[in-house]
Amino acid sequence: MDRDSPQRSRRTPRKPDSAPSSATGPLRDTIATLQQQAAQLQRVLDISRVLTSTLDIDKLLEVILEASAELTDTEAASIMLLDERSGDLIFAASTGSRREDLAGIRVPIDNSIAGTILKQRAPLVVGDVTKDPRHFGAAAQKSGFVTRSILGVPMTIKDKPVGVLEALNKKGDAAFGAEDIQVLTTFANQAAVAIENARLVAALRKAYQRLDELDRRKSDFIAIASHELRTPLHLILGYASMLQEDASGAAKAQLDGVLKGAQQLRALIEDMINLQHIDAGSAVLDASRFTAAELIESVVEACKDMAEAKDQTIHVDLPDPALAMVADWEKTQLALNNLVTNAIKFTPPQGRLEISGKLVGDEVQVCVADNGIGIPAREIERIFERFYQVEPHIARKYGGLGLGLAISKSMVELHGGRIWCESAEGRGSRFTFALPAGGPKQPKRGTTPLRM
Ligand code: ADP
């Protein structure tokens, strides 16, 4: 409990300043009463501050119980919360009772004191509980606490009843006064908001934990599936290419189809395995020196058939053909390859692609521009996330797993580089990655998502 806790404050109560000695009679009494009320309201404020800073529900209920008893000068307190599903009031906390003991104790709404308070949404004072047949003693029985008098008030949030707060046994068996009712009513509403906030935070935490768990399971599944698929796929590819070499006519064309499909599958599986390596931290850089021209040419060569099939043209713009880079050849090639295959995929037939490379400051910037479908401005932030695709899954036209850009980003960031996209919907996109010209730098921490 922190320094603002009600416990600490109770030990050092804020005493009202005494009424000025010059005042006399009724005026003096009024001033004294006002000062007392002001001191109590100040106390409510102090406690509210603790309430709003406490998100642990058990601790919060404990603070509310203590504060309710303190503010009304009573021996104990109870909190009952409305269960929206069943419409019942359920004991949440009671002085002297453990939470487990109270779990599930339901207070009937009809013919109970708390039920009456909730239904009428008004405070209720019961001076002598033994004379009120509505008293429901199940929770008190658990702790052996004997209730003599009750002041109960509704807990509401924006006029919606959410529970009932009761202060039990005014000390010295005095009667509850108007100030008790007022202070507990004010406090109950603040307590209700604090409980609601704590519940929302708890629900959010639970949802996050669940998400984490699902995320972990998804990663495990992808890891296992990609490894399990790889071996049989190798066999299919091996036998299909052997058969294709010997085949002729219609059989050759059919085997071509088999091979193409298997190669696509292999590319997808490799994407998944690549990301796993990054996540596992086992992706190491094998840097060498090559020119931007060699890199671009090799990727253009690999993607040539795909672009030709769509009657697209690829232009290369290299102002300095000798521009050199120091990087991991395969990983840089993979990063660029993903950008170029995307440009082809998301550009209509007869479209135009331009790949350029230049030195900007101390970075080599490689750029892939297309005049394809473009990306809506609101989506640009997210396209580098794993599995994120602009196209809704139900209306899939382009295929793919949504991993290409995430892989390019990881590959670039492994070098200590950066990648970004500029795009205009309907007009085209321009993806650029920049690598340190002098060779890989320590990648920035946390730039690559840690798990698939
Ligand atoms: P995939 O291509 O498998 O869907 P990527 O991670 O490579 O996955 O790309 C994510 C998404 O970004 C794509 O689904 C597409 O919506 C969008 N995108 C990527 N490149 C382009 C591009 N050149 N033009 C338009 N949209 C693109």
XYZ file of C-alpha atoms and ligand atoms in Angstrom:
479
model
C 0.000 0.000 0.000
C 1.455 3.380 -0.898
C 1.819 6.519 1.126
C -1.613 7.738 0.095
C -3.279 4.652 1.464
C -6.296 5.104 3.669
C -4.557 3.046 6.356
C -1.757 5.523 6.681
C -4.117 8.454 6.576
C -6.249 6.892 9.269
C -3.324 6.881 11.608
C -2.869 10.588 11.021
C -6.414 11.846 10.622
C -6.901 15.301 9.226
C -8.448 17.252 12.043
C -10.933 19.979 11.142
C -9.739 23.403 12.179
C -11.789 24.528 15.126
C -14.450 27.204 14.570
C -13.211 30.751 15.203
C -13.630 31.686 18.861
C -15.276 34.992 17.885
C -18.277 33.112 16.444
C -21.013 32.267 18.888
C -24.016 29.996 19.273
C -25.637 28.518 16.155
C -23.135 30.168 13.812
C -20.284 28.464 15.581
C -22.064 25.101 15.326
C -22.724 25.617 11.624
C -19.100 26.501 10.974
C -17.956 23.462 12.925
C -20.306 21.193 10.970
C -19.161 22.661 7.663
C -15.541 22.217 8.626
C -16.188 18.622 9.560
C -17.938 17.987 6.256
C -15.108 19.658 4.360
C -12.559 17.480 6.169
C -14.571 14.374 5.342
C -14.896 15.331 1.699
C -11.161 15.914 1.618
C -10.757 12.417 3.021
C -13.042 11.023 0.289
C -10.851 12.774 -2.234
C -7.690 11.300 -0.699
C -9.203 7.840 -0.845
C -10.437 8.362 -4.422
C -6.893 9.059 -5.440
C -5.882 5.673 -4.057
C -8.870 4.055 -5.772
C -7.986 5.404 -9.190
C -4.390 4.270 -8.873
C -5.223 0.698 -7.815
C -5.943 -1.778 -10.598
C -5.595 -4.988 -8.622
C -9.194 -5.960 -7.921
C -8.550 -7.695 -4.562
C -6.533 -4.782 -3.253
C -9.152 -2.379 -4.519
C -11.987 -4.163 -2.733
C -9.914 -4.153 0.444
C -9.355 -0.400 0.161
C -13.068 0.172 -0.434
C -14.043 -1.880 2.613
C -11.589 -0.056 4.859
C -12.518 3.347 3.535
C -16.278 2.714 3.850
C -15.875 1.710 7.497
C -13.608 4.661 8.172
C -15.799 7.260 6.499
C -18.944 6.123 8.307
C -17.245 5.227 11.585
C -18.479 1.645 11.418
C -16.990 -1.715 12.316
C -17.145 -3.349 8.921
C -18.384 -3.146 5.345
C -19.603 -5.370 2.508
C -19.604 -5.031 -1.250
C -22.089 -6.817 -3.458
C -21.873 -6.574 -7.214
C -24.581 -7.137 -9.756
C -24.092 -10.159 -11.981
C -25.469 -8.914 -15.264
C -26.097 -12.360 -16.662
C -28.169 -13.740 -13.784
C -29.392 -10.398 -12.485
C -28.325 -11.440 -8.936
C -26.216 -9.573 -6.432
C -23.056 -11.479 -5.571
C -20.832 -10.899 -2.555
C -17.523 -9.510 -3.741
C -15.920 -8.637 -0.392
C -16.786 -8.323 3.255
C -14.627 -7.245 6.197
C -13.127 -10.277 7.916
C -14.086 -12.753 5.194
C -11.729 -14.293 2.717
C -12.680 -13.788 -0.909
C -12.785 -17.540 -1.567
C -15.277 -17.999 1.259
C -17.594 -15.452 -0.267
C -17.320 -16.738 -3.807
C -20.710 -17.405 -5.241
C -22.799 -16.211 -2.279
C -25.811 -14.720 -3.971
C -28.130 -12.239 -2.336
C -31.692 -12.498 -3.560
C -32.880 -9.265 -5.117
C -36.389 -9.736 -3.782
C -36.927 -9.332 -0.084
C -33.343 -8.530 0.841
C -31.928 -5.255 2.132
C -29.307 -5.030 -0.614
C -31.887 -6.010 -3.251
C -34.191 -3.231 -2.082
C -31.357 -0.680 -2.277
C -30.488 -1.831 -5.785
C -34.071 -1.806 -7.026
C -34.968 1.532 -5.462
C -31.553 3.005 -6.262
C -31.658 4.802 -2.942
C -29.775 4.559 0.355
C -31.341 2.545 3.168
C -30.674 2.650 6.902
C -31.589 -0.321 9.061
C -31.108 0.684 12.686
C -31.787 -2.761 14.118
C -31.128 -5.644 11.800
C -32.763 -8.189 14.117
C -36.078 -6.482 13.481
C -35.771 -6.510 9.709
C -36.764 -9.809 8.104
C -35.002 -8.779 4.871
C -31.581 -9.221 6.450
C -29.560 -11.863 4.618
C -26.906 -13.271 6.894
C -25.098 -15.824 4.706
C -21.847 -13.856 4.343
C -21.715 -12.769 7.980
C -22.241 -16.364 9.053
C -19.057 -17.361 7.245
C -16.970 -14.926 9.283
C -18.998 -15.119 12.475
C -19.580 -11.374 12.295
C -22.792 -10.193 13.952
C -24.527 -7.368 12.119
C -26.552 -4.971 14.243
C -27.113 -1.976 11.978
C -26.672 -1.298 8.262
C -26.289 1.719 6.044
C -26.516 0.562 2.439
C -26.134 2.660 -0.691
C -26.360 1.780 -4.380
C -23.223 1.758 -6.504
C -23.971 3.270 -9.882
C -22.065 4.127 -13.017
C -23.757 6.681 -15.254
C -27.102 5.993 -13.536
C -26.734 2.264 -14.102
C -26.813 0.235 -10.871
C -23.797 -2.072 -10.596
C -23.855 -3.082 -6.941
C -24.482 -2.201 -3.328
C -22.086 -0.974 -0.661
C -22.995 -1.521 2.975
C -21.426 -0.088 6.133
C -22.143 -2.290 9.140
C -22.550 -1.446 12.842
C -22.060 2.229 13.585
C -19.501 2.356 16.376
C -20.928 2.899 19.849
C -24.238 1.750 18.407
C -24.972 5.339 17.387
C -27.550 6.058 14.706
C -26.477 6.688 11.092
C -26.786 10.374 10.248
C -27.396 12.339 7.052
C -23.635 12.945 6.619
C -22.976 9.181 6.725
C -25.506 8.668 3.981
C -24.079 11.482 1.900
C -20.452 10.486 2.248
C -21.073 6.791 1.570
C -23.258 7.604 -1.455
C -20.541 9.787 -2.970
C -17.879 7.240 -2.192
C -19.896 4.285 -3.553
C -20.097 5.827 -7.005
C -16.362 6.481 -7.110
C -15.726 2.955 -5.893
C -18.022 1.613 -8.623
C -16.006 3.356 -11.335
C -12.729 2.128 -9.843
C -14.018 -1.472 -9.724
C -15.256 -1.225 -13.302
C -11.871 0.088 -14.466
C -10.008 -2.658 -12.629
C -12.316 -5.262 -14.135
C -11.777 -3.885 -17.628
C -8.012 -3.890 -17.146
C -8.160 -7.464 -15.818
C -10.266 -8.525 -18.822
C -7.811 -6.832 -21.169
C -4.840 -8.553 -19.525
C -6.588 -11.884 -19.848
C -7.312 -11.218 -23.498
C -3.638 -10.346 -24.068
C -2.523 -13.535 -22.350
C -4.893 -15.509 -24.549
C -3.568 -13.729 -27.626
C 0.000 -14.514 -26.605
C -0.904 -18.129 -26.136
C -2.624 -18.282 -29.540
C 0.333 -16.527 -31.116
C 2.704 -19.084 -29.623
C 0.556 -21.958 -30.826
C 0.352 -20.483 -34.308
C 4.161 -20.166 -34.379
C 4.561 -23.759 -33.232
C 2.110 -24.937 -35.854
C 3.864 -23.063 -38.646
C 7.255 -24.333 -37.514
C 6.098 -27.945 -37.477
C 4.042 -27.716 -40.660
C 6.805 -26.117 -42.698
C 9.354 -28.752 -41.679
C 6.926 -31.627 -42.209
C 6.024 -30.348 -45.668
C 9.574 -29.828 -46.798
C 10.657 -33.482 -46.998
C 7.789 -34.853 -49.123
C 7.992 -31.772 -51.320
C 11.643 -32.446 -52.055
C 10.664 -35.929 -53.204
C 7.889 -34.598 -55.443
C 10.209 -32.033 -56.987
C 12.978 -34.572 -57.506
C 10.819 -37.217 -59.183
C 8.763 -34.710 -61.165
C 11.850 -33.126 -62.710
C 13.311 -36.554 -63.554
C 10.060 -37.603 -65.199
C 9.735 -34.274 -66.988
C 13.162 -34.633 -68.568
C 12.157 -37.962 -70.142
C 8.567 -37.018 -70.941
C 7.223 -35.628 -74.189
C 3.999 -34.179 -75.577
C 1.011 -33.794 -73.261
C 2.789 -35.563 -70.372
C 5.615 -33.025 -70.478
C 3.176 -30.117 -70.289
C 1.354 -31.763 -67.379
C 4.608 -32.368 -65.545
C 5.531 -28.736 -66.163
C 2.386 -27.806 -64.246
C 3.259 -30.202 -61.425
C 6.759 -28.741 -61.192
C 5.539 -25.138 -61.202
C 3.028 -25.861 -58.465
C 5.642 -27.660 -56.364
C 8.107 -24.817 -56.828
C 5.506 -22.311 -55.645
C 4.882 -24.457 -52.623
C 8.606 -24.636 -51.949
C 8.879 -20.841 -52.110
C 6.108 -20.472 -49.524
C 7.681 -23.026 -47.208
C 11.052 -21.351 -47.543
C 9.452 -18.040 -46.576
C 8.166 -19.618 -43.397
C 11.478 -21.286 -42.605
C 13.348 -18.025 -43.221
C 11.233 -16.242 -40.660
C 11.766 -19.014 -38.169
C 15.513 -18.592 -38.504
C 15.168 -14.898 -37.816
C 12.996 -15.543 -34.780
C 15.356 -18.159 -33.449
C 18.237 -15.723 -33.858
C 19.972 -18.261 -36.050
C 20.006 -16.031 -39.128
C 23.638 -15.050 -39.583
C 25.004 -12.634 -42.126
C 27.595 -13.790 -44.582
C 28.716 -10.462 -46.002
C 30.557 -10.148 -49.290
C 31.251 -7.395 -51.827
C 29.167 -7.178 -54.996
C 27.744 -4.456 -57.187
C 24.169 -3.194 -57.135
C 24.103 -4.052 -60.845
C 24.883 -7.731 -60.147
C 22.164 -7.853 -57.509
C 19.503 -6.229 -59.683
C 20.407 -8.265 -62.755
C 20.185 -11.553 -60.870
C 16.732 -10.697 -59.531
C 15.485 -9.437 -62.896
C 16.691 -12.699 -64.445
C 14.828 -14.735 -61.829
C 11.604 -12.753 -62.269
C 11.765 -12.306 -66.052
C 9.337 -15.117 -66.917
C 6.787 -13.926 -64.408
C 6.838 -10.387 -65.853
C 6.779 -11.659 -69.428
C 3.726 -13.757 -68.682
C 1.935 -10.491 -67.870
C 3.520 -8.624 -70.742
C 5.157 -6.203 -68.322
C 8.393 -4.321 -68.874
C 11.181 -3.994 -66.324
C 13.511 -0.983 -66.578
C 16.744 -0.753 -64.673
C 18.176 2.623 -63.732
C 21.753 2.496 -62.447
C 23.543 5.843 -62.771
C 26.759 4.296 -61.435
C 27.143 0.753 -62.826
C 30.111 0.163 -60.506
C 28.132 1.028 -57.343
C 29.333 -1.541 -54.802
C 27.606 -2.994 -51.770
C 28.884 -5.032 -48.841
C 26.074 -7.304 -47.702
C 24.819 -10.869 -47.456
C 24.199 -11.753 -51.112
C 21.412 -14.285 -50.568
C 19.528 -12.249 -48.013
C 19.720 -9.057 -50.053
C 18.642 -10.969 -53.122
C 15.693 -12.377 -51.198
C 14.698 -8.893 -49.987
C 14.779 -7.480 -53.511
C 13.173 -10.549 -55.048
C 10.137 -10.175 -52.794
C 9.731 -6.530 -53.787
C 10.000 -7.301 -57.484
C 7.613 -10.284 -57.421
C 5.103 -8.119 -55.521
C 5.459 -5.332 -58.075
C 4.729 -7.829 -60.850
C 1.866 -9.413 -58.940
C 0.128 -6.145 -58.032
C 0.579 -4.479 -61.427
C -1.864 -5.218 -64.260
C -0.710 -6.667 -67.583
C 1.373 -4.327 -69.742
C 2.432 -2.466 -66.632
C 5.849 -0.961 -66.088
C 8.380 -1.636 -63.337
C 11.510 0.323 -62.620
C 14.369 -0.898 -60.449
C 17.048 1.570 -59.483
C 20.113 1.686 -57.275
C 22.061 4.680 -56.067
C 24.285 5.934 -53.283
C 22.530 8.390 -50.961
C 24.760 9.674 -48.180
C 26.293 6.611 -46.579
C 23.556 4.246 -47.776
C 22.994 2.250 -50.914
C 19.332 2.654 -51.797
C 17.609 0.106 -53.988
C 14.180 1.056 -55.225
C 11.380 -0.916 -56.928
C 8.634 1.204 -58.468
C 5.537 0.033 -60.329
C 2.454 1.594 -61.859
C 0.138 -1.025 -60.379
C -2.848 -0.982 -58.065
C -1.090 0.982 -55.297
C -1.805 0.799 -51.573
C -4.356 2.872 -49.642
C -2.584 5.374 -47.354
C -4.153 3.876 -44.208
C -2.678 0.426 -45.003
C 0.922 1.443 -45.684
C 1.923 1.276 -42.003
C 0.775 -2.328 -41.757
C 1.907 -4.043 -44.938
C 5.294 -4.974 -43.436
C 3.564 -6.963 -40.685
C 3.534 -10.718 -41.001
C 0.478 -12.161 -42.744
C -0.930 -8.718 -43.394
C -2.550 -8.309 -46.779
C -4.535 -5.355 -48.054
C -6.823 -7.593 -50.044
C -9.523 -9.121 -47.830
C -9.094 -12.891 -47.521
C -12.610 -13.645 -48.723
C -12.076 -11.834 -52.023
C -8.610 -13.182 -52.778
C -7.413 -12.387 -56.240
C -3.635 -12.256 -55.800
C -2.725 -15.190 -53.556
C 0.323 -15.305 -51.286
C 0.792 -15.688 -47.557
C 1.458 -12.079 -46.633
C 5.025 -12.868 -45.568
C 7.108 -11.392 -48.395
C 7.440 -7.850 -47.070
C 7.979 -9.037 -43.497
C 10.863 -11.154 -44.775
C 12.323 -8.290 -46.831
C 12.105 -6.043 -43.763
C 13.816 -8.616 -41.548
C 16.565 -9.211 -44.100
C 17.215 -5.497 -44.456
C 17.128 -4.856 -40.715
C 19.552 -7.718 -40.117
C 22.044 -5.528 -41.993
C 21.170 -2.503 -39.867
C 19.278 -1.046 -42.843
C 15.750 0.242 -43.335
C 12.863 -0.263 -45.731
C 9.830 1.872 -46.575
C 7.036 2.315 -49.048
C 5.437 5.263 -50.815
C 2.273 4.629 -52.745
C -0.799 6.200 -54.287
C -3.865 4.030 -54.570
C -4.619 3.226 -58.195
C -1.388 4.797 -59.435
C 1.438 2.598 -58.182
C 3.930 1.931 -55.421
C 7.578 2.568 -54.720
C 9.435 0.362 -52.249
C 12.933 1.350 -51.174
C 15.457 -0.373 -48.987
C 18.644 1.243 -47.791
C 21.700 -0.659 -46.586
C 24.775 0.851 -44.941
C 27.240 1.358 -47.790
C 30.180 0.294 -45.667
C 28.661 -3.102 -44.802
C 26.269 -4.448 -42.158
C 25.848 -2.510 -38.971
C 24.541 -3.905 -35.715
C 20.768 -4.136 -36.339
C 18.676 -1.899 -34.144
C 17.193 -3.818 -31.214
C 13.547 -4.726 -31.515
C 13.210 -3.676 -35.122
C 12.396 -7.189 -36.232
C 9.295 -8.848 -34.804
C 10.443 -11.662 -32.572
C 7.969 -14.325 -33.372
C 6.210 -15.639 -36.419
P 1.860 -11.209 -50.171
O 2.421 -10.611 -51.410
O 2.136 -12.670 -50.026
O 0.406 -10.909 -49.977
P 3.598 -9.341 -48.809
O 4.041 -9.305 -47.390
O 4.653 -9.432 -49.831
O 2.598 -10.555 -48.917
O 2.720 -8.063 -49.075
C 1.725 -7.691 -48.173
C 0.636 -6.898 -48.862
O 1.131 -5.614 -49.255
C 0.136 -7.526 -50.138
O -0.839 -8.522 -49.894
C -0.435 -6.323 -50.867
O -1.721 -6.046 -50.332
C 0.507 -5.201 -50.449
N 1.548 -4.964 -51.466
C 2.827 -5.362 -51.418
N 3.519 -4.932 -52.498
C 2.638 -4.236 -53.253
C 2.726 -3.519 -54.498
N 3.865 -3.443 -55.186
N 1.608 -2.922 -54.951
C 0.461 -2.976 -54.265
N 0.312 -3.631 -53.091
C 1.381 -4.247 -52.591
